[in-house]
Amino acid sequence: MKNPTYSLLLAGSTLVLSSVSLLHSAATEAQEAQASGVMQMTRIDNADITLDGHLSEGVWQQVPAIDGMRVITPDTLEPAPERTDTRIFYNDDGIYVGAMNYQDPETLVGRMSSRDEGVQRDGYVLSIDTSGQGLYGYFLRINLGGTLSDGTILPEKQISRDWDGPWDAVTQELDNGWSTEMFIPWSMMTLPQSGETRQVGIYTERMMVRRNETWSWPALPSTNPEYLSGFQQFELEGINPRTQFTFYPYASVTQDNIKNETEARTGADLYWRPNSNTQLSATINPDFGTVESDDVVVNLSAFEVFFSEKRPFFLEGQEIFRATPRANGGPFGPTTVLNTRRIGAAPDIDVPDGISVGAAERNAPTDLLGAGKITGSQGNWRYGALLASEDDMVVQGTRLSDGEKVNLQSTGKDFAIGRLMYEDTSGGGRRGIGWIGANLSHPDHDATVNGVDYSWFSADTKWVLDGQFLHSDVNDVTGTGGFFDLDYRPQQGVEHSFTGTYHDDTLEINDIGYLQRNDFMQLDYRLGITESGLDNFRTLERSLQVINQWNTDGRPVRLGLFGSQNMTFYDNTQLNLSLRYFPPRTDDRLSRGNGTYKIPHRVSYSASWNSDRSQPLSVNLGIGNSEEDLQADNINYELGLTWQPNDRFSTELQLEYRDRKSWLVHQGDDRFASYEADGWFPEWNMNYFINAKQQFRLAMQWTGIKAQEDEYYRVDQTDVRHLIPTAKPPVTRGDFTISQLNFQARYRWEIAPLSDLFVVYTRGSNLPNYAGSEFQDLLFDAWTERLTDVWVVKLRYRLGS
């Protein structure tokens, strides 16, 4: 396919020479401006742009081209082997970006996927620091084929892909590479109040999958702590966006085939920006219908599983409530004062004796009467507030004596969250301090949590410190805690990380936020070394970790010495190896408060290999053994196949099999049993794209476990000892099976940016104990004996000024 721009140039030699001269002059001007520290972004009013991916409009020739990308993955920082000409201009509506990505067309890899899905393909990124000071911004990626990825950015590289913005972009494959056009409206971004001129930071990035490389301008590799504050500064004039109003009405119809009920709902989300740095939002009769689904998780541990937010209203502006990097997650889930999944969660009900409530009824979400939110900034200050109120619910149960249906009443909860933060970048680096408070109000329960967070980024970019102090008051029981994360990078490719935590045994934030455990002390260390461009490896990553975690009684609850080595070869294959040693520790959680016992030393090792993911067929293999608490084997085998024969179709199958020899399961009170257990955990996805805006998706995930009782134990209540072997108790759980399935078929049509039509079928099950059944019978029964069988048709459309 011919590039239309070059076709026009070939019309005459005079036009060719004049265009080349113009582009050379523009590039020279851009490079000279960059050398001065701040570049002037071109302003073009009344631009006549058709967003089709072709850079054929004459306006693009008025804009200086920016190149200068360097290789950041692997982080050799060498000049990029191919040219990338980026042209950026702005007007009162927003920012326009045109990028010409030169490349051999035989090496192009363009694959369509769901929005934000991590698929290996060629792509182009434009990130914007709208604060102009490295305080907050937006990540925008257009992938070859037309799939969008986006998210918010907090210092220095906290990228959350939960956010979706109403921007648009189109790509085109050409004879000499591929091109893209992007339009980013001011209305979707938070901008500080400014005078006639303002500054924004710009970062560009390009992924070329066949080379397994990422290039960027400015060059900001992940091995360098600087990211958001290192964007190239541009000066703009006369940008003070007018008042913006956005209205998202929706209508949905849900057909429940289990209850044989049909429900129709209407409602809306509303967003209003009275000025460029403030946004007010509200939701009326919100619909949290099933157009997305959580992963199937079987959790027999003593710790709650964290599930991320999927509802658009709570995702919009959520970054202001992420007080520290730990709010984005960690090895044990996030530590955060606000977990919005608590709002509208399953109702709290007291089930009287003799009444049974089904799992579907017990776990159904609570309706919201409404919610409102305000977020904004003023100078160095940023703020946010969120209010939400749940409706009272009626949950249907069954009286065991006669099978009669009875209604159980639950009372809804009210939530209030506030956030205030001050950040300063004068004199280099960054310093910040903030407060976040949350309150849950209920006739039978009242919880308040306050947190004070702090951050520091040194002017030489080598030191990064983040932390938070916490205080909780739940029904007049108070608790305190705090943590810090300190990173030191003396040179590129070397990182020292220190993690410290103290939470007393009465700190409780899980009514509104998320904390995996209290009664906890921690001081961990990690050394990470990354080398690139070696003789045998494209990238070699090595890490050493020292794990040192205790409860407040002075007993170790997790100790370890971990080592890993991840190797990326020049043929784009990867080999990952890890070895972990766990010294003896105590377990103070699995017995659910019925005693503490010792666990002997253990080891864990794993190896995984991935083929070149740029190829149509890719494979990943893995094997590992993470010894059980009783030192028996827990062997895990993994096989993954991904087939992407063309840009529109893909299918992926992940198979996991686990063989556990002494799986320790709590039986109640101070009793335990060990199990011989086998488990299959397959996951299958298939995607077909009619075009970049219309997708048909099938997804199925199943968990099947067969467990046979083996040995029996009790906790020695006189001291902290090993578990005491005992004879088989009169009453035990016995052999058991677990079979959980989730299947979803989904059609999605993106009618306009953030305006979608969904047609979704969801089917799920959680079988009771079928001890003695074979795996194939468990899978078949999980499909036929459904617990959930629902059709949802939902239309959500964005209307705005």
JSON list of C-alpha atoms in Angstrom, two decimals, residues 394-472:
[
{"chain": "A", "resi": 394, "resn": "VAL", "atom": "CA", "xyz": [-34.23, -8.27, 50.73]},
{"chain": "A", "resi": 395, "resn": "VAL", "atom": "CA", "xyz": [-32.48, -11.63, 50.45]},
{"chain": "A", "resi": 396, "resn": "GLN", "atom": "CA", "xyz": [-34.56, -14.74, 49.95]},
{"chain": "A", "resi": 397, "resn": "GLY", "atom": "CA", "xyz": [-33.87, -17.83, 52.04]},
{"chain": "A", "resi": 398, "resn": "THR", "atom": "CA", "xyz": [-35.47, -21.22, 52.54]},
{"chain": "A", "resi": 399, "resn": "ARG", "atom": "CA", "xyz": [-36.81, -22.64, 55.84]},
{"chain": "A", "resi": 400, "resn": "LEU", "atom": "CA", "xyz": [-35.29, -26.08, 56.21]},
{"chain": "A", "resi": 401, "resn": "SER", "atom": "CA", "xyz": [-38.20, -27.52, 58.17]},
{"chain": "A", "resi": 402, "resn": "ASP", "atom": "CA", "xyz": [-40.85, -27.10, 55.48]},
{"chain": "A", "resi": 403, "resn": "GLY", "atom": "CA", "xyz": [-39.12, -25.63, 52.40]},
{"chain": "A", "resi": 404, "resn": "GLU", "atom": "CA", "xyz": [-41.01, -22.34, 52.63]},
{"chain": "A", "resi": 405, "resn": "LYS", "atom": "CA", "xyz": [-39.41, -19.18, 51.22]},
{"chain": "A", "resi": 406, "resn": "VAL", "atom": "CA", "xyz": [-38.61, -16.45, 53.74]},
{"chain": "A", "resi": 407, "resn": "ASN", "atom": "CA", "xyz": [-37.30, -12.92, 53.24]},
{"chain": "A", "resi": 408, "resn": "LEU", "atom": "CA", "xyz": [-34.29, -11.68, 55.20]},
{"chain": "A", "resi": 409, "resn": "GLN", "atom": "CA", "xyz": [-33.71, -7.94, 55.49]},
{"chain": "A", "resi": 410, "resn": "SER", "atom": "CA", "xyz": [-30.29, -6.28, 55.22]},
{"chain": "A", "resi": 411, "resn": "THR", "atom": "CA", "xyz": [-29.56, -2.62, 55.91]},
{"chain": "A", "resi": 412, "resn": "GLY", "atom": "CA", "xyz": [-27.37, -0.74, 53.46]},
{"chain": "A", "resi": 413, "resn": "LYS", "atom": "CA", "xyz": [-24.16, 1.00, 54.45]},
{"chain": "A", "resi": 414, "resn": "ASP", "atom": "CA", "xyz": [-23.10, 4.62, 53.89]},
{"chain": "A", "resi": 415, "resn": "PHE", "atom": "CA", "xyz": [-19.54, 5.50, 52.84]},
{"chain": "A", "resi": 416, "resn": "ALA", "atom": "CA", "xyz": [-17.59, 8.77, 53.01]},
{"chain": "A", "resi": 417, "resn": "ILE", "atom": "CA", "xyz": [-14.01, 9.18, 51.80]},
{"chain": "A", "resi": 418, "resn": "GLY", "atom": "CA", "xyz": [-11.85, 12.30, 51.74]},
{"chain": "A", "resi": 419, "resn": "ARG", "atom": "CA", "xyz": [-8.40, 12.99, 50.26]},
{"chain": "A", "resi": 420, "resn": "LEU", "atom": "CA", "xyz": [-6.01, 15.97, 50.48]},
{"chain": "A", "resi": 421, "resn": "MET", "atom": "CA", "xyz": [-2.44, 16.06, 49.18]},
{"chain": "A", "resi": 422, "resn": "TYR", "atom": "CA", "xyz": [0.36, 18.63, 48.87]},
{"chain": "A", "resi": 423, "resn": "GLU", "atom": "CA", "xyz": [3.26, 18.18, 46.43]},
{"chain": "A", "resi": 424, "resn": "ASP", "atom": "CA", "xyz": [6.25, 20.42, 45.70]},
{"chain": "A", "resi": 425, "resn": "THR", "atom": "CA", "xyz": [8.82, 20.15, 42.90]},
{"chain": "A", "resi": 426, "resn": "SER", "atom": "CA", "xyz": [10.63, 23.46, 43.33]},
{"chain": "A", "resi": 427, "resn": "GLY", "atom": "CA", "xyz": [14.40, 23.10, 43.55]},
{"chain": "A", "resi": 428, "resn": "GLY", "atom": "CA", "xyz": [14.43, 19.68, 41.87]},
{"chain": "A", "resi": 429, "resn": "GLY", "atom": "CA", "xyz": [13.08, 16.31, 42.93]},
{"chain": "A", "resi": 430, "resn": "ARG", "atom": "CA", "xyz": [9.65, 15.94, 44.50]},
{"chain": "A", "resi": 431, "resn": "ARG", "atom": "CA", "xyz": [8.25, 16.10, 48.02]},
{"chain": "A", "resi": 432, "resn": "GLY", "atom": "CA", "xyz": [4.71, 15.26, 49.03]},
{"chain": "A", "resi": 433, "resn": "ILE", "atom": "CA", "xyz": [2.47, 14.76, 52.05]},
{"chain": "A", "resi": 434, "resn": "GLY", "atom": "CA", "xyz": [-1.17, 13.78, 52.10]},
{"chain": "A", "resi": 435, "resn": "TRP", "atom": "CA", "xyz": [-4.16, 12.64, 54.12]},
{"chain": "A", "resi": 436, "resn": "ILE", "atom": "CA", "xyz": [-6.88, 10.13, 53.29]},
{"chain": "A", "resi": 437, "resn": "GLY", "atom": "CA", "xyz": [-9.83, 9.35, 55.55]},
{"chain": "A", "resi": 438, "resn": "ALA", "atom": "CA", "xyz": [-12.69, 6.87, 55.16]},
{"chain": "A", "resi": 439, "resn": "ASN", "atom": "CA", "xyz": [-15.83, 6.19, 57.16]},
{"chain": "A", "resi": 440, "resn": "LEU", "atom": "CA", "xyz": [-18.41, 3.40, 57.01]},
{"chain": "A", "resi": 441, "resn": "SER", "atom": "CA", "xyz": [-21.70, 4.02, 58.79]},
{"chain": "A", "resi": 442, "resn": "HIS", "atom": "CA", "xyz": [-24.22, 1.29, 59.60]},
{"chain": "A", "resi": 443, "resn": "PRO", "atom": "CA", "xyz": [-26.68, 0.84, 62.49]},
{"chain": "A", "resi": 444, "resn": "ASP", "atom": "CA", "xyz": [-24.68, -2.15, 63.75]},
{"chain": "A", "resi": 445, "resn": "HIS", "atom": "CA", "xyz": [-21.20, -1.18, 62.65]},
{"chain": "A", "resi": 446, "resn": "ASP", "atom": "CA", "xyz": [-19.11, 1.98, 62.43]},
{"chain": "A", "resi": 447, "resn": "ALA", "atom": "CA", "xyz": [-15.57, 2.16, 61.07]},
{"chain": "A", "resi": 448, "resn": "THR", "atom": "CA", "xyz": [-13.21, 5.08, 60.53]},
{"chain": "A", "resi": 449, "resn": "VAL", "atom": "CA", "xyz": [-9.71, 4.95, 59.04]},
{"chain": "A", "resi": 450, "resn": "ASN", "atom": "CA", "xyz": [-7.22, 7.80, 58.64]},
{"chain": "A", "resi": 451, "resn": "GLY", "atom": "CA", "xyz": [-3.93, 7.68, 56.80]},
{"chain": "A", "resi": 452, "resn": "VAL", "atom": "CA", "xyz": [-1.08, 10.20, 56.42]},
{"chain": "A", "resi": 453, "resn": "ASP", "atom": "CA", "xyz": [1.17, 9.47, 53.47]},
{"chain": "A", "resi": 454, "resn": "TYR", "atom": "CA", "xyz": [4.51, 10.95, 52.45]},
{"chain": "A", "resi": 455, "resn": "SER", "atom": "CA", "xyz": [6.79, 10.76, 49.41]},
{"chain": "A", "resi": 456, "resn": "TRP", "atom": "CA", "xyz": [10.25, 12.00, 48.47]},
{"chain": "A", "resi": 457, "resn": "PHE", "atom": "CA", "xyz": [12.13, 11.77, 45.17]},
{"chain": "A", "resi": 458, "resn": "SER", "atom": "CA", "xyz": [15.69, 13.12, 45.30]},
{"chain": "A", "resi": 459, "resn": "ALA", "atom": "CA", "xyz": [16.88, 15.74, 42.85]},
{"chain": "A", "resi": 460, "resn": "ASP", "atom": "CA", "xyz": [19.57, 13.37, 41.53]},
{"chain": "A", "resi": 461, "resn": "THR", "atom": "CA", "xyz": [16.80, 10.75, 40.87]},
{"chain": "A", "resi": 462, "resn": "LYS", "atom": "CA", "xyz": [18.67, 8.05, 42.82]},
{"chain": "A", "resi": 463, "resn": "TRP", "atom": "CA", "xyz": [16.47, 7.89, 45.93]},
{"chain": "A", "resi": 464, "resn": "VAL", "atom": "CA", "xyz": [12.70, 7.27, 46.11]},
{"chain": "A", "resi": 465, "resn": "LEU", "atom": "CA", "xyz": [10.81, 7.08, 49.42]},
{"chain": "A", "resi": 466, "resn": "ASP", "atom": "CA", "xyz": [7.10, 6.44, 49.93]},
{"chain": "A", "resi": 467, "resn": "GLY", "atom": "CA", "xyz": [5.17, 5.55, 53.07]},
{"chain": "A", "resi": 468, "resn": "GLN", "atom": "CA", "xyz": [2.04, 5.94, 55.16]},
{"chain": "A", "resi": 469, "resn": "PHE", "atom": "CA", "xyz": [0.89, 6.07, 58.80]},
{"chain": "A", "resi": 470, "resn": "LEU", "atom": "CA", "xyz": [-2.49, 4.44, 59.54]},
{"chain": "A", "resi": 471, "resn": "HIS", "atom": "CA", "xyz": [-5.04, 4.72, 62.34]},
{"chain": "A", "resi": 472, "resn": "SER", "atom": "CA", "xyz": [-8.34, 2.86, 62.59]}
]
